[in-house]
XYZ file of C-alpha atoms in Angstrom:
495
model
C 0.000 0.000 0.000
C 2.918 2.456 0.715
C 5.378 0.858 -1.505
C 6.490 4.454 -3.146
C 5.137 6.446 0.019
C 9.122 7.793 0.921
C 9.894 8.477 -2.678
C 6.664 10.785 -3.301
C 7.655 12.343 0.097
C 11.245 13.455 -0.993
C 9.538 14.647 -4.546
C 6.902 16.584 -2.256
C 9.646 18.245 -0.103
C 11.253 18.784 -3.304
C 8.903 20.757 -4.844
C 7.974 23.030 -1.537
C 11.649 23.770 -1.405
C 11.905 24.702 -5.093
C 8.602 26.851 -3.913
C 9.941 28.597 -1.126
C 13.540 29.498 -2.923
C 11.143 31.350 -5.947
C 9.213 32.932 -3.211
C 12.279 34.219 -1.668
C 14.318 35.240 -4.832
C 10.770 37.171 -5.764
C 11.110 38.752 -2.039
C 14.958 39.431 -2.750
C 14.075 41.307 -5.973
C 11.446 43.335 -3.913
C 13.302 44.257 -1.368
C 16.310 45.181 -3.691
C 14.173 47.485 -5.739
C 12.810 49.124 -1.934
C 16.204 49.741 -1.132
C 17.254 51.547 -4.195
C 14.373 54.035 -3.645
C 14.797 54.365 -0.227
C 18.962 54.922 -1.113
C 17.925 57.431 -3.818
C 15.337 59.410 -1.261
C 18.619 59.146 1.373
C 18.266 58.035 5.178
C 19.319 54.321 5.774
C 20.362 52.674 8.844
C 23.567 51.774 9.389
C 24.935 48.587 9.334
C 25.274 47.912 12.430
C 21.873 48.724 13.608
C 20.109 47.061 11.387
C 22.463 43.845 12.852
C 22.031 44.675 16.215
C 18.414 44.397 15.541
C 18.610 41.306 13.461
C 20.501 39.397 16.879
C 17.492 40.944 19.142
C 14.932 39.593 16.775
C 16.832 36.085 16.723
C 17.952 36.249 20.260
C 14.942 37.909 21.813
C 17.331 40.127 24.309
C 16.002 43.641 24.877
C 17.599 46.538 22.995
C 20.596 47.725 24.455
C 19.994 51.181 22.845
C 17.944 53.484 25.664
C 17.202 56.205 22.761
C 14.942 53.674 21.008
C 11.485 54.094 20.868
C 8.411 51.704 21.854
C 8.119 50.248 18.159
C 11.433 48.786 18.679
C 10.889 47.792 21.991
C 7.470 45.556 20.212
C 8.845 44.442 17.505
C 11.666 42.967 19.429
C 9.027 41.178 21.699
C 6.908 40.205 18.945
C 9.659 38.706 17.252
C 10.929 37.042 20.362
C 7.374 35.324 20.945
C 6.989 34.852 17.181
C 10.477 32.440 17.104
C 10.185 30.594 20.490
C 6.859 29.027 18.658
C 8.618 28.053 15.825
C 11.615 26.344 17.775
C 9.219 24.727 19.692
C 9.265 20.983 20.400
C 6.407 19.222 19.035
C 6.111 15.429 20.586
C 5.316 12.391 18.243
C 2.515 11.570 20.645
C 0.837 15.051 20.234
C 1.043 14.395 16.554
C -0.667 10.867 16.548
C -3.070 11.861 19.378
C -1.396 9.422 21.766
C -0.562 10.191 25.824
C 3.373 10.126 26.137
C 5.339 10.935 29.169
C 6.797 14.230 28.988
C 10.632 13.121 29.519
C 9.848 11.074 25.988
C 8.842 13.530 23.532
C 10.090 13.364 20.371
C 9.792 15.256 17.006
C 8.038 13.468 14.349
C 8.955 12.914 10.432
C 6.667 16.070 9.443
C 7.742 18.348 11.947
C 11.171 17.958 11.551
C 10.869 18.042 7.752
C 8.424 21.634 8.653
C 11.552 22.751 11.064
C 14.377 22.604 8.753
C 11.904 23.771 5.622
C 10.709 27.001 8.052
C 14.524 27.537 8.928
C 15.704 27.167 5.408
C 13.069 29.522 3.886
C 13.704 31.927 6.821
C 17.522 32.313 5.359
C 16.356 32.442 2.245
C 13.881 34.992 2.631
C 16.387 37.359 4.160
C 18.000 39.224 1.164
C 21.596 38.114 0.016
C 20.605 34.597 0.924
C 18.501 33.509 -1.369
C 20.648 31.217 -3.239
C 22.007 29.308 -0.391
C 20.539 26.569 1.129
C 19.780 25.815 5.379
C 21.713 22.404 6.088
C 20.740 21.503 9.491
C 24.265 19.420 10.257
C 26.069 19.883 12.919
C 29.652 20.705 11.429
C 28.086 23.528 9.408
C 26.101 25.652 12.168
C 29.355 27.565 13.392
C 29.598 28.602 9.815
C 26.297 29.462 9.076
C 26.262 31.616 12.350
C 29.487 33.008 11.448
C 27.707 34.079 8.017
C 24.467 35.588 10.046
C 26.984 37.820 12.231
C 29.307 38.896 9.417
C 27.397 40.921 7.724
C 24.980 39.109 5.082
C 21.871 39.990 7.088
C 22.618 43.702 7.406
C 20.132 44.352 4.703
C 17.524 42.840 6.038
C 14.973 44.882 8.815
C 12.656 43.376 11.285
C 9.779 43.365 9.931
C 10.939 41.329 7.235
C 12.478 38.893 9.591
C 9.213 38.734 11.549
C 6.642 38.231 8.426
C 8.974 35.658 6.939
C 8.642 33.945 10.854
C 4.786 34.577 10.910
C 4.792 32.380 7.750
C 6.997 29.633 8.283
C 4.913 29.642 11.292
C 1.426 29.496 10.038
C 3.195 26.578 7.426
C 4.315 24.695 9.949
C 1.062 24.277 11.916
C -0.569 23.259 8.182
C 1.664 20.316 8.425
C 1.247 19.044 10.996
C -2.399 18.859 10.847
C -1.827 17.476 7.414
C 0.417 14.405 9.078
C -2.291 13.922 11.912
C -5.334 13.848 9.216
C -2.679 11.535 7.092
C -2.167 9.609 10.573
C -6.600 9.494 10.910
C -6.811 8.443 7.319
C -4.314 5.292 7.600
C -5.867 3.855 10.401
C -9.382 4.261 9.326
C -8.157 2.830 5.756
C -6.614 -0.116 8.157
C -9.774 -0.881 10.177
C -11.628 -0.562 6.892
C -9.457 -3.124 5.436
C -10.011 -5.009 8.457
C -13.821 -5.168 8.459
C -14.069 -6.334 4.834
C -11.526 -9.261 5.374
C -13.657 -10.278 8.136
C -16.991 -10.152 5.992
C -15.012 -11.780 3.508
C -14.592 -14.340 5.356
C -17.817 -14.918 7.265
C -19.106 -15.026 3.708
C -16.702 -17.897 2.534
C -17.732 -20.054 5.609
C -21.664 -19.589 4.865
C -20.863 -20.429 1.236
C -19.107 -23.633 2.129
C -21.787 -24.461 4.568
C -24.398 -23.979 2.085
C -22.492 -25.512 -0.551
C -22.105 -28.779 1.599
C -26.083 -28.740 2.634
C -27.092 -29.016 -0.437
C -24.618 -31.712 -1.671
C -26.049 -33.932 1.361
C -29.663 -32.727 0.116
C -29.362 -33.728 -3.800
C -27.535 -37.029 -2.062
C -30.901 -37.832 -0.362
C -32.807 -37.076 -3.337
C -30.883 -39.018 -5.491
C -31.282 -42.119 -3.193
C -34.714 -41.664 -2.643
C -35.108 -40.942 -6.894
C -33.128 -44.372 -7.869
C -35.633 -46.139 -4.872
C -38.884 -44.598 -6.522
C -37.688 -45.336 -10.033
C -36.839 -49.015 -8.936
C -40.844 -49.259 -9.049
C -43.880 -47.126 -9.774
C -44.129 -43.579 -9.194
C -46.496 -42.581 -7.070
C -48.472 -39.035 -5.892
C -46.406 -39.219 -2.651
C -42.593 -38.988 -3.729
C -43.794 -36.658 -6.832
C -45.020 -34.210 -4.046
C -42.035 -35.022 -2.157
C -39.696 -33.610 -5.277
C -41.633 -31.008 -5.664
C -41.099 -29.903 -2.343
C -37.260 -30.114 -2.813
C -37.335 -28.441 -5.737
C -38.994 -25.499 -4.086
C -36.883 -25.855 -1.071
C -33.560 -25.578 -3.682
C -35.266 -22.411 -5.543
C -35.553 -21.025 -1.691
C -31.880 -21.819 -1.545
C -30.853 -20.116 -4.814
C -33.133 -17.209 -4.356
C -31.122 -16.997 -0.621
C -28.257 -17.282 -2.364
C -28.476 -14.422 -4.826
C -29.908 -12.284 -1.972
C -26.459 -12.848 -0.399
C -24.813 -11.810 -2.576
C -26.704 -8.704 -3.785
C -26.188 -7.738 0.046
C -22.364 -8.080 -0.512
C -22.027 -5.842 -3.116
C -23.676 -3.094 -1.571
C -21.743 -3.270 1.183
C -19.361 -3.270 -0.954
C -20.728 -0.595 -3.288
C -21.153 1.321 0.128
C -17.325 0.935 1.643
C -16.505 2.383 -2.470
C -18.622 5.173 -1.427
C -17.190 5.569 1.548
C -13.808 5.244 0.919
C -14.708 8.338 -1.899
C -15.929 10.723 0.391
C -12.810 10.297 2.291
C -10.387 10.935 -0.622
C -12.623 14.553 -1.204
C -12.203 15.735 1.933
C -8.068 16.147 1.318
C -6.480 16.264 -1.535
C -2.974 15.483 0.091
C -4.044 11.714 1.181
C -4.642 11.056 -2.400
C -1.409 8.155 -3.017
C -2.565 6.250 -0.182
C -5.905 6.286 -1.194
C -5.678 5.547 -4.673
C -3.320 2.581 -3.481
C -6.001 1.100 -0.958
C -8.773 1.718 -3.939
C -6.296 -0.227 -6.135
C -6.027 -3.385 -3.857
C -9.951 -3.471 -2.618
C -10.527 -3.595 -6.456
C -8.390 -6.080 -7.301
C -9.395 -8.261 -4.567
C -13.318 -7.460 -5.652
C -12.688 -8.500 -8.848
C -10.976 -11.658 -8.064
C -13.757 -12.461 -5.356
C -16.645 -11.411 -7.780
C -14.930 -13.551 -10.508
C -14.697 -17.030 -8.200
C -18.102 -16.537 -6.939
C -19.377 -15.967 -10.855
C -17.505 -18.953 -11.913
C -18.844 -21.488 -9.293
C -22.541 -20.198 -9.669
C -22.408 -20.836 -13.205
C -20.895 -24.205 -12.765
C -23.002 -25.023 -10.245
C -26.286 -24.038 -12.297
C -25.287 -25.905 -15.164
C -24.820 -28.823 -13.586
C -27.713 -28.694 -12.091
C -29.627 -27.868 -15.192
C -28.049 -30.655 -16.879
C -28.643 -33.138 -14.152
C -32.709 -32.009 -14.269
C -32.684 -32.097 -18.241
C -31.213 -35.854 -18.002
C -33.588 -37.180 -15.137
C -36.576 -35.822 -17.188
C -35.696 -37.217 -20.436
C -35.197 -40.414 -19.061
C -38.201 -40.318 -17.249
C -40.104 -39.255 -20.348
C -38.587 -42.268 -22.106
C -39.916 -44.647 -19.954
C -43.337 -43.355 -19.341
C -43.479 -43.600 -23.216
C -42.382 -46.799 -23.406
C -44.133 -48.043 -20.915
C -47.525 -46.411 -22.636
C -47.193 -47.861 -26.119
C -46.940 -51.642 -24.313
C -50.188 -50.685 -22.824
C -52.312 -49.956 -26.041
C -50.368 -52.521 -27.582
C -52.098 -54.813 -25.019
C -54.928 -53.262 -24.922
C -55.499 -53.716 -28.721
C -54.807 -56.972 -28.775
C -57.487 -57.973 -26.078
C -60.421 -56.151 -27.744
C -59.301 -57.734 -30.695
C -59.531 -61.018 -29.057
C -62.853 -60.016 -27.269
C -64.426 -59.181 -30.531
C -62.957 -62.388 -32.756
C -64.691 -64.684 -29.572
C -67.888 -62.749 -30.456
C -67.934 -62.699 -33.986
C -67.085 -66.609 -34.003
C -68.796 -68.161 -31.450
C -69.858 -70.792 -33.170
C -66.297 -71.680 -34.354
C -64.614 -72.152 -31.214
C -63.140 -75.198 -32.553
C -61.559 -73.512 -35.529
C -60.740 -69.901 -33.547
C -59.212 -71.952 -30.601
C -56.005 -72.444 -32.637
C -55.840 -68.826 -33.022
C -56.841 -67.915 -29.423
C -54.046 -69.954 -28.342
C -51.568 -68.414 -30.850
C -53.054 -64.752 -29.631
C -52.687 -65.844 -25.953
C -49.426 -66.979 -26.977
C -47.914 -63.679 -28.421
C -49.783 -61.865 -25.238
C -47.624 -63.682 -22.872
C -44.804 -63.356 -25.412
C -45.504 -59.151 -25.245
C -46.299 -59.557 -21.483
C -42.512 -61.178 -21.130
C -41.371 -59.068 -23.885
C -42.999 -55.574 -21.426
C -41.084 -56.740 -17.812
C -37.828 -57.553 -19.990
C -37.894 -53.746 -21.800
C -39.148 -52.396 -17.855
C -36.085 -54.139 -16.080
C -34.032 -52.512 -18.845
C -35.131 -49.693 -18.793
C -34.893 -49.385 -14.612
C -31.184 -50.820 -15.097
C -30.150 -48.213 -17.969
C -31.698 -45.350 -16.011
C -30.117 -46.105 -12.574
C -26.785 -47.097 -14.641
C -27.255 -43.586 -16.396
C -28.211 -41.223 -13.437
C -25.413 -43.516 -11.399
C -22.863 -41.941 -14.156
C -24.181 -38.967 -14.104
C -23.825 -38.590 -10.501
C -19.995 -40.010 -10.295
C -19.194 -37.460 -13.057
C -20.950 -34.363 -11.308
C -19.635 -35.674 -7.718
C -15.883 -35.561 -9.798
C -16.296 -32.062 -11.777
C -17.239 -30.744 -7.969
C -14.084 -32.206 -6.028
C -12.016 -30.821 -8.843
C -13.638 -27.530 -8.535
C -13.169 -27.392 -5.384
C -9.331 -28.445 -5.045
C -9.340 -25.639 -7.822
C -11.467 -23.248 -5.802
C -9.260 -23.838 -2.818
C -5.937 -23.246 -4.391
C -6.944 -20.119 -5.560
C -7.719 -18.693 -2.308
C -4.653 -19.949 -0.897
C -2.900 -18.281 -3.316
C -4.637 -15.410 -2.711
C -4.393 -15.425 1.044
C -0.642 -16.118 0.789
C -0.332 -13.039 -1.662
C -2.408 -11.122 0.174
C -0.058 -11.960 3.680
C 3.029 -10.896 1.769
C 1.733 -7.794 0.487
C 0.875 -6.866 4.486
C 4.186 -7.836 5.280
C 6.283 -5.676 3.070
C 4.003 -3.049 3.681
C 4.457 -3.492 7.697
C 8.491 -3.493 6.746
C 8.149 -0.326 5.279
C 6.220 1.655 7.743
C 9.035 0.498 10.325
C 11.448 1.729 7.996
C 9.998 4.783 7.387
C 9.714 4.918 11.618
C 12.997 4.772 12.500
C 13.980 7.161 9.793
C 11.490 9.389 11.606
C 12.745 8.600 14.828
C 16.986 9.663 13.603
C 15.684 12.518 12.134
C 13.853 13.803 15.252
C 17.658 13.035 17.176
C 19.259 15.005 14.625
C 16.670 18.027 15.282
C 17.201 18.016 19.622
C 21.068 18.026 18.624
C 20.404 20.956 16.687
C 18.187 22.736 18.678
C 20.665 22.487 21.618
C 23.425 23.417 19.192
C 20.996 26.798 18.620
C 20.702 27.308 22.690
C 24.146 27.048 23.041
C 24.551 29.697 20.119
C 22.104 31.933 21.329
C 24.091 32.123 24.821
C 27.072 33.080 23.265
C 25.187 35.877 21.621
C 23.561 37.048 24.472
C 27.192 37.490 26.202
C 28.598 39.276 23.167
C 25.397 41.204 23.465
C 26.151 41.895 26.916
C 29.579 43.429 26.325
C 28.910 45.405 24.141
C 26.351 46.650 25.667
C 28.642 47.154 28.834
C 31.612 48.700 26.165
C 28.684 51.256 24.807
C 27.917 52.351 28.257
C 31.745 52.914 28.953
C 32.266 54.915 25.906
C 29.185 56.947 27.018
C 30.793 57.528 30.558
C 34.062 58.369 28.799
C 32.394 61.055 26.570
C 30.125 62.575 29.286
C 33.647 62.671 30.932
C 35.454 64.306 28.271
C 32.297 66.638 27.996
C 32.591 68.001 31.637
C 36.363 68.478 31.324
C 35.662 70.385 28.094
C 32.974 72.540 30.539
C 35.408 73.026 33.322
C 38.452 73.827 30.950
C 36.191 76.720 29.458
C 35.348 78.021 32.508
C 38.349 78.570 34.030
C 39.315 79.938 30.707
């Protein structure tokens, strides 16, 4: 089911990152063309302002500037708040909706993937840095620091800084509702899954049940049909196949019901399983996959149930169409003996009228008559017995052949579904062996993200103490030039 799920991830990230670098070269160009104007019109800040500010909107300190204003004082707050949300830690059980300890919290696949794509469009977004690219590793952080505080995000002002966190913000809060609705969607797709195996199955067992009542029913009949043919037919066993010919119509017509009540269930989970791809567009390779496999298995299931109704209805057809024919036969047979006999005796009855007198001379012929009555009597119970012994041979055939044709269907029937089941087991499997693949890659990439984010702690430290000094250096010079101010005032006055 997720057999390309890790490739179509890497092409998604892919593609956002190719997003976010044309957003932020669009930005650059924007920003390039606003300070041009704003160079041309004259007033700028100075370099090392508009740095000082960049470190208080990354570091959160206060300014260490007392002639700033409240707008500074804001922005510097705002900005603070606004990137403590984005560096914070998001646990995998928050994600999945489960209750974790606190001491075990752990970033998950998307929100590490969110982290390093907010952190790497934030340093693209900044202008000058659009072309390179945020690698969260821990040899290069010194470096990319070193490149913040050397001067390539001089050009850059806070409000910048604090839309382009406001965004990666907002985007990282759309992911990871994304990956829990992702996380909801797999396990209803699972239990789904679940449900119609277990249907599935329920259905097999009633089939063979059924299947194996009515094998021990036509048995009976067919004993009790080879007893009543052995001798006449009478009212009573012809009601007694009628009613087990209604009872097998009852167990046909049951039969189809089932299984017009399995394909709308069927037909239902379809329209189920639909609503859930509309309501997001993102779960749309898992879905298409699980569509994929519920149809194939349909199909096969539809096609083995088609298969053995047909074969099962034509042998039964056949089986009818031979018992009546030879039933047909006999009665017929058995008919034309009677008027046979019957003619004869009125034609005796009327040759003892007509010749009554001649009794002597008829008696001959009487005698021959009786004669070829007994031979046609004989000549009847020889063509009956027969008759009796080529039906019971026949319907004895035909019931060795139709008893064979159903063992081989059903070796046939039952290889197939242990093919399928076994196929069906190994498909779960390598689809289990993937999602714990893709786990523990979820699982070193949340490690790598805590070894960064103390990394950035550690960083930030050092920048508050460098902030700290200088701020301690500014207020010396300031003492030293109030100092030099008051000698200035003193030397003029005693001048």
């Amino acid at each position: 089911m997720f057999k390309n799920l890790k490739s179509k991830l890497e092409d998604e990230a892919k593609k956002i990152q190719a997003s976010v670098q044309q957003y932020s070269e669009q930005i650059q160009q924007q920003v390039g063309q606003m300070r041009s104007n704003t160079s041309d019109a004259g007033g700028s800040e100075s370099g090392s302002n508009v740095t000082r500010r960049f470190l208080n909107t990354v570091t959160g300190s206060p300014s260490a500037s007392k002639g700033s204003g409240q707008k500074a004082s804001d922005n510097d707050s705002l900005n603070y708040s606004v990137g403590n949300a984005l560096m914070e830690e998001v646990s995998e059980g928050d994600l999945l909706g489960l209750d974790l300890p606190p001491r075990e919290r752990r970033l998950s696949g998307g929100s590490t993937h969110s982290n390093e794509s907010s952190l790497s469009a934030l340093f693209s977004y900044i202008p000058g840095t659009a072309g390179s690219v945020f690698d969260p590793s821990e040899s290069d952080l010194d470096s990319t620091f070193d490149e913040v505080n050397s001067g390539v995000v001089k050009s850059a002002n806070s409000e910048q800084v604090s839309t382009a966190l406001f965004k990666l913000q907002n985007r990282a809060s759309n992911y990871k509702d994304k990956y829990r609705d992702m996380v909801r969607r797999y396990n209803e797709v699972v239990t789904e899954n679940n449900k119609c195996r277990t249907v599935l199955a329920q259905t097999q067992d009633k089939a063979l049940k059924r299947i194996e009542k009515l094998r021990e029913e036509k048995k009976t009949l067919s004993e009790k049909l080879a007893k009543a043919q052995s001798g006449a037919v009478d009212s009573e066993t012809e009601a007694k196949i009628a009613d087990y010919k209604e009872k097998l119509d009852k167990c046909v017509a049951e039969i189809k019901k089932n299984r017009t009540k399995i394909k709308e269930l069927t037909d239902e989970n379809e329209h189920i399983k639909q609503t859930a791809q509309g309501e997001n567009a993102e779960q749309g390779l898992i879905s298409l996959e699980t569509d994929r496999v519920a149809a194939e298995w349909k199909e096969r299931i539809d096609k083995v149930e088609e298969e053995w109704t047909a074969r099962i209805n034509k042998l039964e057809t056949d089986h009818a169409i031979q018992l009546a024919t030879t039933k047909a036969e006999m009665h017929a047979a058995l008919e034309n003996k009677d008027r046979e006999i019957e003619s004869l005796r009125s034609k005796n009855r009327a040759l003892e009228i007509q010749d009554g007198q001649a009794n002597e001379r008829w008696q001959k012929k009487v005698d021959e008559l009786q004669a070829v009555t007994r031979a046609l009597e004989a000549e009847k119970s020889d063509m009956i017995e027969k008759l009796s012994e080529a039906k019971t041979q026949g319907v004895k055939a035909v019931q060795d052949e139709s008893e064979k044709r159903r063992e081989a269907l059903e070796k046939e029937w039952q290889e197939k579904m242990e093919a399928m089941k076994e196929e069906h087991e190994r498909a779960i499997q390598e689809k289990t062996e993937e999602f714990g693949k893709l786990q523990s890659s979820f699982d070193t990439a949340s490690q790598n993200v805590s070894k960064l984010e103390e990394k950035l702690k550690s960083s930030q430290e050092k920048i508050e103490l460098l902030q700290k000094e200088a701020n301690e250096k500014a207020k010396e010079a300031e003492q030293i030039k109030v100092s030099l101010v008051q000698e200035q005032h003193s030397q003029a006055a005693h001048i």
